[in-house]
Short mmCIF file of C-alpha atoms and ligand atoms in Angstrom, two decimals:
data_model
loop_
_atom_site.label_atom_id
_atom_site.label_comp_id
_atom_site.label_asym_id
_atom_site.label_seq_id
_atom_site.Cartn_x
_atom_site.Cartn_y
_atom_site.Cartn_z
CA MET A 1 124.47 93.08 152.27
CA THR A 2 120.98 91.80 151.63
CA MET A 3 119.60 88.95 153.80
CA PRO A 4 120.37 85.54 152.36
CA LEU A 5 117.72 82.90 152.23
CA PRO A 6 118.31 79.86 154.48
CA ASP A 7 119.52 76.86 152.40
CA ASP A 8 116.25 74.97 152.91
CA HIS A 9 114.03 77.91 151.97
CA PRO A 10 111.37 76.70 149.37
CA LEU A 11 111.96 79.73 147.15
CA GLY A 12 115.72 79.06 146.92
CA PRO A 13 117.48 76.36 144.88
CA PRO A 14 116.50 72.88 146.00
CA PRO A 15 119.19 71.32 148.33
CA ASP A 16 120.24 68.69 145.74
CA GLU A 17 120.99 71.46 143.21
CA GLN A 18 122.93 73.89 145.45
CA SER A 19 126.25 72.55 144.28
CA TRP A 20 125.49 74.19 140.87
CA VAL A 21 125.35 77.56 142.54
CA ARG A 22 128.75 76.92 144.06
CA VAL A 23 130.09 75.92 140.65
CA ALA A 24 128.81 79.27 139.29
CA GLU A 25 130.41 81.15 142.18
CA GLU A 26 133.79 79.60 141.50
CA LEU A 27 133.58 80.39 137.76
CA ALA A 28 132.23 83.87 138.37
CA ALA A 29 135.29 84.79 140.50
CA GLY A 30 137.44 84.23 137.39
CA PHE A 31 134.97 85.91 135.00
CA ALA A 32 135.06 89.17 136.99
CA ALA A 33 138.74 89.67 136.16
CA THR A 34 138.02 90.24 132.45
CA THR A 35 134.59 91.98 132.45
CA ASP A 36 135.80 95.56 132.06
CA GLU A 37 138.33 94.70 129.35
CA LEU A 38 135.80 92.64 127.32
CA ASP A 39 133.35 95.53 127.66
CA ARG A 40 135.94 98.06 126.51
CA THR A 41 136.93 96.02 123.46
CA ALA A 42 133.41 94.64 122.85
CA GLN A 43 134.74 91.11 122.57
CA LEU A 44 132.61 88.04 123.16
CA PRO A 45 133.55 86.22 126.49
CA VAL A 46 134.19 82.97 124.60
CA ALA A 47 136.41 81.51 127.33
CA ASN A 48 133.70 82.13 129.97
CA LEU A 49 131.08 80.44 127.82
CA GLU A 50 133.34 77.49 127.24
CA ALA A 51 134.02 77.24 130.94
CA LEU A 52 130.21 77.22 131.69
CA HIS A 53 129.79 74.47 129.17
CA ALA A 54 132.75 72.45 130.54
CA SER A 55 131.29 72.72 134.08
CA GLY A 56 128.22 70.73 132.89
CA LEU A 57 125.83 73.58 133.49
CA ASP A 58 124.51 73.72 129.89
CA GLN A 59 123.71 70.03 129.88
CA ALA A 60 122.19 70.20 133.36
CA THR A 61 119.46 72.49 132.10
CA LEU A 62 118.17 69.87 129.58
CA PRO A 63 115.22 67.67 130.41
CA ARG A 64 116.09 64.28 131.94
CA GLU A 65 115.03 62.31 128.85
CA PHE A 66 117.74 64.20 126.91
CA GLY A 67 120.49 63.51 129.38
CA GLY A 68 120.03 66.59 131.54
CA GLN A 69 119.03 67.19 135.12
CA ALA A 70 116.01 69.44 134.39
CA LEU A 71 117.59 72.03 136.58
CA SER A 72 114.94 74.07 138.39
CA TYR A 73 114.20 77.65 137.42
CA ARG A 74 115.10 78.62 141.03
CA THR A 75 118.62 77.22 140.50
CA VAL A 76 119.02 78.73 137.04
CA GLY A 77 117.97 82.06 138.45
CA ALA A 78 120.53 81.85 141.25
CA VAL A 79 123.25 80.77 138.80
CA LEU A 80 122.41 83.67 136.50
CA ARG A 81 122.47 86.21 139.23
CA VAL A 82 125.91 85.09 140.39
CA ILE A 83 127.29 85.19 136.84
CA SER A 84 125.61 88.51 136.07
CA ALA A 85 127.16 90.13 139.13
CA ALA A 86 130.56 89.13 137.77
CA ASP A 87 129.96 89.67 134.05
CA PRO A 88 126.46 90.61 132.89
CA SER A 89 127.35 90.05 129.19
CA THR A 90 128.34 86.43 129.92
CA ALA A 91 125.11 85.91 131.89
CA CYS A 92 123.00 87.37 129.05
CA LEU A 93 124.71 85.18 126.41
CA TRP A 94 124.34 82.12 128.57
CA LEU A 95 120.64 82.81 129.18
CA MET A 96 120.00 83.31 125.38
CA HIS A 97 121.94 80.16 124.69
CA ILE A 98 120.18 77.82 127.05
CA GLY A 99 116.87 79.50 126.26
CA ALA A 100 117.16 79.01 122.51
CA ALA A 101 118.30 75.43 122.96
CA GLU A 102 115.45 74.77 125.37
CA GLY A 103 112.92 76.29 122.89
CA LEU A 104 114.20 74.11 120.06
CA VAL A 105 114.25 70.93 122.17
CA GLN A 106 110.74 71.69 123.47
CA HIS A 107 109.27 72.65 120.09
CA SER A 108 110.59 69.80 117.95
CA THR A 109 109.61 66.28 116.99
CA PRO A 110 111.41 63.71 119.17
CA ASP A 111 114.26 62.99 116.65
CA VAL A 112 114.98 66.65 116.03
CA ALA A 113 114.77 67.44 119.76
CA ARG A 114 117.37 64.77 120.39
CA TYR A 115 119.57 66.34 117.68
CA TYR A 116 119.41 69.76 119.35
CA ALA A 117 120.01 68.30 122.79
CA ASP A 118 123.06 66.44 121.50
CA GLU A 119 124.33 69.62 119.89
CA LEU A 120 124.05 71.50 123.22
CA VAL A 121 125.91 68.72 125.02
CA ALA A 122 128.67 68.77 122.30
CA GLY A 123 129.24 72.47 122.94
CA ARG A 124 127.46 73.90 119.95
CA ARG A 125 126.17 77.40 120.52
CA PHE A 126 122.58 78.68 120.28
CA ALA A 127 121.07 82.13 119.83
CA ASN A 128 117.60 83.77 119.50
CA ALA A 129 116.90 85.62 116.28
CA LEU A 130 113.43 86.89 117.13
CA SER A 131 113.38 90.65 117.50
CA GLU A 132 112.63 92.58 114.27
CA PRO A 133 113.81 96.16 113.54
CA THR A 134 110.11 97.28 113.26
CA GLY A 135 108.69 94.87 115.82
CA GLY A 136 110.71 95.54 118.99
CA ASN A 137 108.77 94.20 121.92
CA GLN A 138 106.40 92.21 119.69
CA PHE A 139 109.17 89.64 119.10
CA LEU A 140 106.72 86.76 119.35
CA SER A 141 104.54 88.28 116.57
CA PRO A 142 106.90 88.63 113.64
CA GLN A 143 105.87 90.78 110.67
CA GLN A 144 108.33 89.39 108.17
CA VAL A 145 106.78 86.80 105.83
CA ALA A 146 108.56 83.55 104.84
CA GLU A 147 107.43 82.49 101.33
CA PRO A 148 106.89 78.78 100.49
CA VAL A 149 109.58 77.18 98.28
CA ASP A 150 110.77 73.66 97.69
CA GLY A 151 111.98 72.23 101.04
CA GLY A 152 110.58 74.97 103.18
CA PHE A 153 110.14 78.74 103.29
CA ARG A 154 112.39 81.54 102.12
CA LEU A 155 112.96 84.57 104.38
CA THR A 156 114.40 87.96 103.42
CA GLY A 157 114.54 90.38 106.28
CA ALA A 158 116.51 91.20 109.40
CA LYS A 159 116.57 90.39 113.10
CA ARG A 160 117.94 92.85 115.64
CA PHE A 161 120.07 92.52 118.80
CA VAL A 162 120.95 88.84 118.25
CA SER A 163 123.20 88.20 121.23
CA GLY A 164 126.18 85.98 120.34
CA CYS A 165 125.08 85.67 116.68
CA GLU A 166 128.62 85.40 115.31
CA ILE A 167 129.43 82.23 117.29
CA ALA A 168 125.99 80.60 117.06
CA HIS A 169 125.62 77.29 115.27
CA HIS A 170 121.84 77.37 115.71
CA PHE A 171 119.27 80.10 115.75
CA LEU A 172 115.78 79.92 117.13
CA ILE A 173 114.07 82.17 114.56
CA ASN A 174 110.52 83.10 113.71
CA ALA A 175 108.57 84.40 110.68
CA LEU A 176 105.02 84.70 109.46
CA VAL A 177 103.94 81.49 107.63
CA ASP A 178 100.38 81.43 106.24
CA GLY A 179 99.71 84.43 108.42
CA GLN A 180 100.81 82.63 111.61
CA PRO A 181 103.90 83.27 113.79
CA THR A 182 106.02 80.21 113.25
CA LEU A 183 109.28 79.12 114.88
CA PHE A 184 112.13 77.38 113.08
CA GLY A 185 115.56 76.08 113.87
CA LEU A 186 118.12 77.63 111.54
CA GLU A 187 121.78 76.73 110.96
CA PRO A 188 123.24 79.98 109.49
CA ASP A 189 124.74 79.69 105.99
CA HIS A 190 126.17 82.28 103.53
CA THR A 191 122.75 84.00 103.18
CA VAL A 192 123.01 85.08 106.81
CA THR A 193 125.20 88.15 107.45
CA PHE A 194 125.92 90.26 110.51
CA ASP A 195 125.97 94.06 110.70
CA PRO A 196 127.62 95.31 113.85
CA GLN A 197 125.62 97.34 116.30
CA ASP A 198 127.70 98.87 119.07
CA THR A 199 125.29 98.78 122.08
CA LEU A 200 125.64 101.11 125.03
CA GLY A 201 125.41 98.37 127.60
CA LEU A 202 126.23 94.60 127.60
CA ARG A 203 128.71 95.45 124.88
CA ALA A 204 130.42 92.10 125.08
CA THR A 205 127.24 90.36 123.98
CA ARG A 206 127.89 91.72 120.41
CA SER A 207 124.12 91.90 119.91
CA HIS A 208 124.23 92.66 116.16
CA LEU A 209 121.74 93.02 113.36
CA VAL A 210 121.36 89.75 111.47
CA SER A 211 120.32 90.05 107.79
CA LEU A 212 118.60 87.21 106.05
CA ASN A 213 118.98 87.30 102.28
CA GLY A 214 116.69 84.65 100.85
CA THR A 215 117.49 82.31 103.72
CA LEU A 216 115.85 78.87 103.55
CA LEU A 217 113.91 77.95 106.64
CA ARG A 218 113.77 74.17 106.29
CA ALA A 219 110.37 72.51 106.52
CA ASP A 220 111.81 69.74 108.62
CA ARG A 221 113.08 72.36 111.12
CA ARG A 222 109.72 74.05 111.42
CA CYS A 223 108.75 73.84 115.11
CA PRO A 224 105.46 72.17 115.96
CA PRO A 225 103.58 73.33 119.06
CA ALA A 226 105.15 71.94 122.23
CA GLN A 227 103.61 68.67 123.52
CA HIS A 228 104.13 69.74 127.12
CA PRO A 229 104.56 73.51 127.22
CA LYS A 230 106.80 74.82 130.04
CA PRO A 231 108.01 78.30 130.88
CA ASN A 232 111.09 79.40 128.90
CA HIS A 233 114.23 80.09 130.91
CA ILE A 234 114.58 83.53 129.32
CA ALA A 235 111.17 84.74 130.62
CA ALA A 236 112.10 83.46 134.08
CA GLY A 237 115.76 84.53 133.99
CA LEU A 238 115.74 88.19 132.81
CA ALA A 239 114.96 89.45 136.34
CA ALA A 240 117.98 87.54 137.62
CA LEU A 241 120.29 89.33 135.16
CA SER A 242 119.24 92.67 136.52
CA LEU A 243 119.47 91.56 140.17
CA GLY A 244 123.14 90.53 139.56
CA VAL A 245 123.91 93.96 138.17
CA ALA A 246 122.18 95.53 141.21
CA ASP A 247 124.28 93.38 143.58
CA THR A 248 127.51 94.65 141.98
CA ALA A 249 126.31 98.21 141.90
CA LEU A 250 125.50 98.10 145.62
CA ASN A 251 128.75 96.39 146.65
CA THR A 252 130.79 98.75 144.47
CA LEU A 253 129.27 101.91 145.92
CA ILE A 254 129.65 100.66 149.50
CA ASP A 255 133.28 99.71 148.91
CA TYR A 256 133.95 103.16 147.43
CA ALA A 257 132.10 105.03 150.19
CA ARG A 258 134.09 103.22 152.87
CA THR A 259 137.44 104.03 151.37
CA ARG A 260 136.80 107.62 150.19
CA THR A 261 137.58 110.09 152.97
CA LEU A 262 136.03 113.55 152.76
CA PRO A 263 138.65 116.32 153.36
CA SER A 264 135.88 118.51 154.92
CA THR A 265 135.04 116.01 157.70
CA GLY A 266 138.06 113.68 157.76
CA GLN A 267 135.46 110.87 157.78
CA PRO A 268 134.70 108.25 155.09
CA LEU A 269 131.82 109.00 152.77
CA ALA A 270 130.09 105.98 154.34
CA ALA A 271 129.69 107.95 157.57
CA GLU A 272 127.28 110.44 155.89
CA GLN A 273 123.82 109.81 157.17
CA HIS A 274 122.03 110.87 154.03
CA LEU A 275 123.97 108.19 152.17
CA GLN A 276 123.24 105.54 154.80
CA PHE A 277 119.54 106.25 154.33
CA GLU A 278 119.93 105.89 150.54
CA VAL A 279 121.82 102.65 150.92
CA ALA A 280 119.21 101.31 153.34
CA ASP A 281 116.57 102.12 150.77
CA ALA A 282 118.55 100.26 148.10
CA VAL A 283 118.94 97.23 150.34
CA LEU A 284 115.17 97.13 150.91
CA GLN A 285 114.34 97.53 147.27
CA LEU A 286 116.77 94.79 146.33
CA GLU A 287 115.42 92.37 148.91
CA ALA A 288 111.87 93.02 147.74
CA ALA A 289 112.79 92.53 144.04
CA THR A 290 114.65 89.35 144.98
CA LEU A 291 111.58 87.81 146.66
CA VAL A 292 109.37 88.70 143.67
CA ALA A 293 111.92 87.03 141.32
CA GLN A 294 112.33 83.92 143.46
CA HIS A 295 108.56 83.58 143.85
CA THR A 296 108.29 83.79 140.03
CA ALA A 297 110.95 81.10 139.60
CA TRP A 298 109.09 78.92 142.08
CA LEU A 299 105.88 79.32 140.01
CA ALA A 300 107.85 78.32 136.92
CA ASP A 301 108.98 75.20 138.69
CA GLN A 302 105.31 74.41 139.40
CA ASN A 303 104.49 75.14 135.68
CA SER A 304 101.84 77.36 137.21
CA PRO A 305 99.44 79.48 134.99
CA GLN A 306 100.41 82.30 137.37
CA PHE A 307 103.98 82.20 136.02
CA LEU A 308 103.52 84.61 133.09
CA PRO A 309 101.69 87.36 135.02
CA ALA A 310 104.32 86.96 137.77
CA ALA A 311 107.21 87.22 135.29
CA MET A 312 105.59 90.40 133.94
CA ARG A 313 106.02 91.86 137.45
CA ALA A 314 109.36 90.36 138.40
CA LYS A 315 111.22 91.68 135.38
CA PRO A 316 110.35 95.42 135.64
CA THR A 317 110.80 95.25 139.47
CA ALA A 318 114.37 93.92 139.06
CA ASN A 319 115.13 96.26 136.13
CA ARG A 320 114.09 99.30 138.14
CA VAL A 321 116.19 98.33 141.17
CA ALA A 322 119.20 97.71 138.95
CA ARG A 323 118.87 101.09 137.33
CA ASP A 324 118.20 102.92 140.63
CA ILE A 325 121.19 101.34 142.47
CA ALA A 326 123.46 101.89 139.47
CA GLN A 327 122.46 105.59 139.46
CA LEU A 328 123.29 105.77 143.16
CA CYS A 329 126.61 104.06 142.48
CA LEU A 330 127.44 106.67 139.87
CA GLN A 331 126.39 109.46 142.27
CA VAL A 332 128.63 108.10 145.06
CA GLY A 333 131.54 107.50 142.70
CA GLY A 334 131.28 111.11 141.55
CA GLY A 335 133.95 112.10 138.95
CA SER A 336 135.99 108.97 139.78
CA GLY A 337 133.17 106.82 138.54
CA PHE A 338 132.52 108.86 135.42
CA VAL A 339 135.80 108.14 133.69
CA ALA A 340 136.19 105.35 131.12
CA THR A 341 138.61 103.40 133.23
CA SER A 342 136.14 103.06 136.21
CA PRO A 343 133.93 100.00 136.45
CA ILE A 344 131.18 102.22 137.73
CA GLN A 345 130.40 103.72 134.30
CA ARG A 346 130.24 100.19 132.90
CA ILE A 347 127.84 99.07 135.62
CA PHE A 348 125.73 102.16 134.91
CA ARG A 349 125.51 101.35 131.20
CA ASP A 350 124.82 97.65 131.77
CA ALA A 351 122.01 98.54 134.23
CA GLN A 352 120.07 100.29 131.48
CA THR A 353 119.86 97.20 129.34
CA GLY A 354 117.49 95.10 131.30
CA TRP A 355 114.96 97.95 131.22
CA LEU A 356 114.61 97.97 127.41
CA MET A 357 115.08 94.23 126.74
CA ALA A 358 111.69 92.73 125.82
CA HIS A 359 109.45 92.89 127.45
CA SER A 360 110.44 96.45 128.29
CA VAL A 361 109.43 98.08 131.64
CA GLU A 362 106.87 100.23 129.78
CA PHE A 363 105.36 97.22 128.01
CA CYS A 364 105.02 95.42 131.36
CA LEU A 365 103.55 98.50 133.11
CA ASN A 366 101.09 98.97 130.27
CA HIS A 367 99.96 95.38 130.67
CA ILE A 368 99.74 95.45 134.43
CA GLY A 369 98.00 98.93 134.46
CA THR A 370 95.46 97.92 131.89
CA GLU A 371 94.67 94.73 133.79
CA ALA A 372 94.25 96.77 136.95
CA MET A 373 92.23 99.65 135.55
CA VAL A 374 90.13 98.38 132.66
CA PRO A 375 87.15 96.35 133.82
CA HIS A 376 87.13 92.70 132.77
CA ARG A 377 83.92 91.33 131.23
CA SER A 378 83.28 89.36 134.44
CA ASP A 379 83.73 92.55 136.54
CA GLU A 380 81.13 94.49 134.58
CA PRO A 381 77.73 94.77 136.24
CA ALA A 382 75.08 92.51 134.69
CA ALA A 383 72.68 94.44 132.46
C1 FAD B 401 121.75 93.84 125.00
C2 FAD B 401 120.53 93.30 124.33
C3 FAD B 401 120.53 91.96 123.98
C4 FAD B 401 119.43 91.40 123.25
N1 FAD B 401 119.45 90.10 122.86
C5 FAD B 401 118.44 89.67 122.04
C6 FAD B 401 118.52 88.35 121.48
O1 FAD B 401 119.51 87.62 121.75
N2 FAD B 401 117.61 87.94 120.62
C7 FAD B 401 116.50 88.76 120.27
O2 FAD B 401 115.65 88.35 119.57
N3 FAD B 401 116.39 90.03 120.84
C8 FAD B 401 117.32 90.47 121.68
N4 FAD B 401 117.27 91.74 122.17
C9 FAD B 401 116.15 92.54 121.77
C10 FAD B 401 115.17 92.96 122.90
O3 FAD B 401 114.69 91.81 123.55
C11 FAD B 401 114.00 93.74 122.47
O4 FAD B 401 113.22 93.08 121.47
C12 FAD B 401 114.39 95.02 121.92
O5 FAD B 401 115.36 95.59 122.74
C13 FAD B 401 113.17 95.94 121.92
O6 FAD B 401 113.41 96.84 120.90
P1 FAD B 401 112.81 98.28 120.84
O7 FAD B 401 113.18 99.09 122.09
O8 FAD B 401 113.15 98.82 119.46
O9 FAD B 401 111.23 97.98 120.93
P2 FAD B 401 109.99 98.83 120.76
O10 FAD B 401 108.92 97.83 121.06
O11 FAD B 401 109.96 99.58 119.48
O12 FAD B 401 110.01 99.89 121.95
C14 FAD B 401 110.25 101.32 121.75
C15 FAD B 401 109.63 102.03 122.98
O13 FAD B 401 108.22 101.79 123.02
C16 FAD B 401 107.86 101.22 124.24
N5 FAD B 401 106.76 100.23 124.11
C17 FAD B 401 106.77 99.16 123.17
N6 FAD B 401 105.59 98.47 123.37
C18 FAD B 401 104.95 99.09 124.28
C19 FAD B 401 103.67 98.80 124.90
N7 FAD B 401 102.84 97.83 124.52
N8 FAD B 401 103.24 99.64 125.91
C20 FAD B 401 104.04 100.67 126.32
N9 FAD B 401 105.25 100.98 125.79
C21 FAD B 401 105.66 100.16 124.79
C22 FAD B 401 109.14 100.54 124.76
O14 FAD B 401 109.12 100.42 126.18
C23 FAD B 401 110.18 101.55 124.32
O15 FAD B 401 110.21 102.60 125.18
C24 FAD B 401 118.31 92.26 122.93
C25 FAD B 401 118.34 93.67 123.31
C26 FAD B 401 119.41 94.13 123.98
C27 FAD B 401 119.41 95.55 124.36
#
């Protein structure tokens, strides 16, 4: 529907990594068959996650010195988009998994980093326990204090929306230590409990509330600053999740409009000119959002200082497109899309999620608008 990039386009996956996108396409075809049922029952797509691991994709994201292929952000973005189009919950869980593992490998001493990399290769699962009930978008500035004790720091509190928490062997978690935001690796024990939260969208991620009841954050799992900081896959990948949802929304509405004949005209809904205009608009929006996201992934591959400001633009652009096209999909589906058995209502719910996941669209707009409107010190006229 949208114009594909030529294979050798610099913003697309590098040629020697394109086979990974084909791997994702083959897996995604199978994932799509269970998406609606897993959403209905809010069950984790464990078989999908195991298939992704078995394909070698988890390992390929690791740096080369840890046995990986240092897969580019452009390729990870393309893989995420394909998986998200088939099953957005699987894509979200996979992104959180590789992002948490990458964070722990990057922010650990060499021996501990090797341990986490080996755990990822062995099929152990990772999750991010960062967002606090009172903190929301400030997930990198925790308010909960970990108190010093023998062997580390003790944390009593809660983390919210921890995708895949029930099957995670390792959490990337943060707390305030000596007044500073501090990351730790945590292997959950009996002090860590889960309180179900039934989310409206991405239900199969089982993004529950995690309670920490005097949990020991081990001193030897405290994360030192990264030696060679790199963008995290989560910051780069969230736009791709929404683009995948937008792809499916667009394809679903076009399929429906082609097959639904209007009794008044005897023509398919797709022949209505007002709808053709709306679809054309959707295609243009999606192509524009795709280019912004691919440019951002390219900046991440260059480890450019422009990556973070670009990611702050790519995410809301993609979130908005997903929500707009899902809204159009619901409009075109009419009553048929509004019943619980229709995939359209699931697409509509899933499309809301990217908008509020941190950083939310409002947070990004606030940041971009302030940058644009409030004079910087260097812009101010000299006295
Ligand atoms: C399906 C799903 C999966 C998730 N998975 C994980 C996970 O695995 N790990 C994890 O740690 N977290 C996860 N999250 C949490 C997520 O990333 C956010 O931290 C959380 O959704 C934000 O919570 P909130 O809306 O309560 O935030 P709040 O920050 O309280 O936002 C409330 C409202 O205020 C607005 N707002 C906040 N700050 C600003 C600002 N500066 N300017 C303008 N408006 C602002 C927001 O846009 C929103 O409208 C997940 C969330 C969802 C929905």
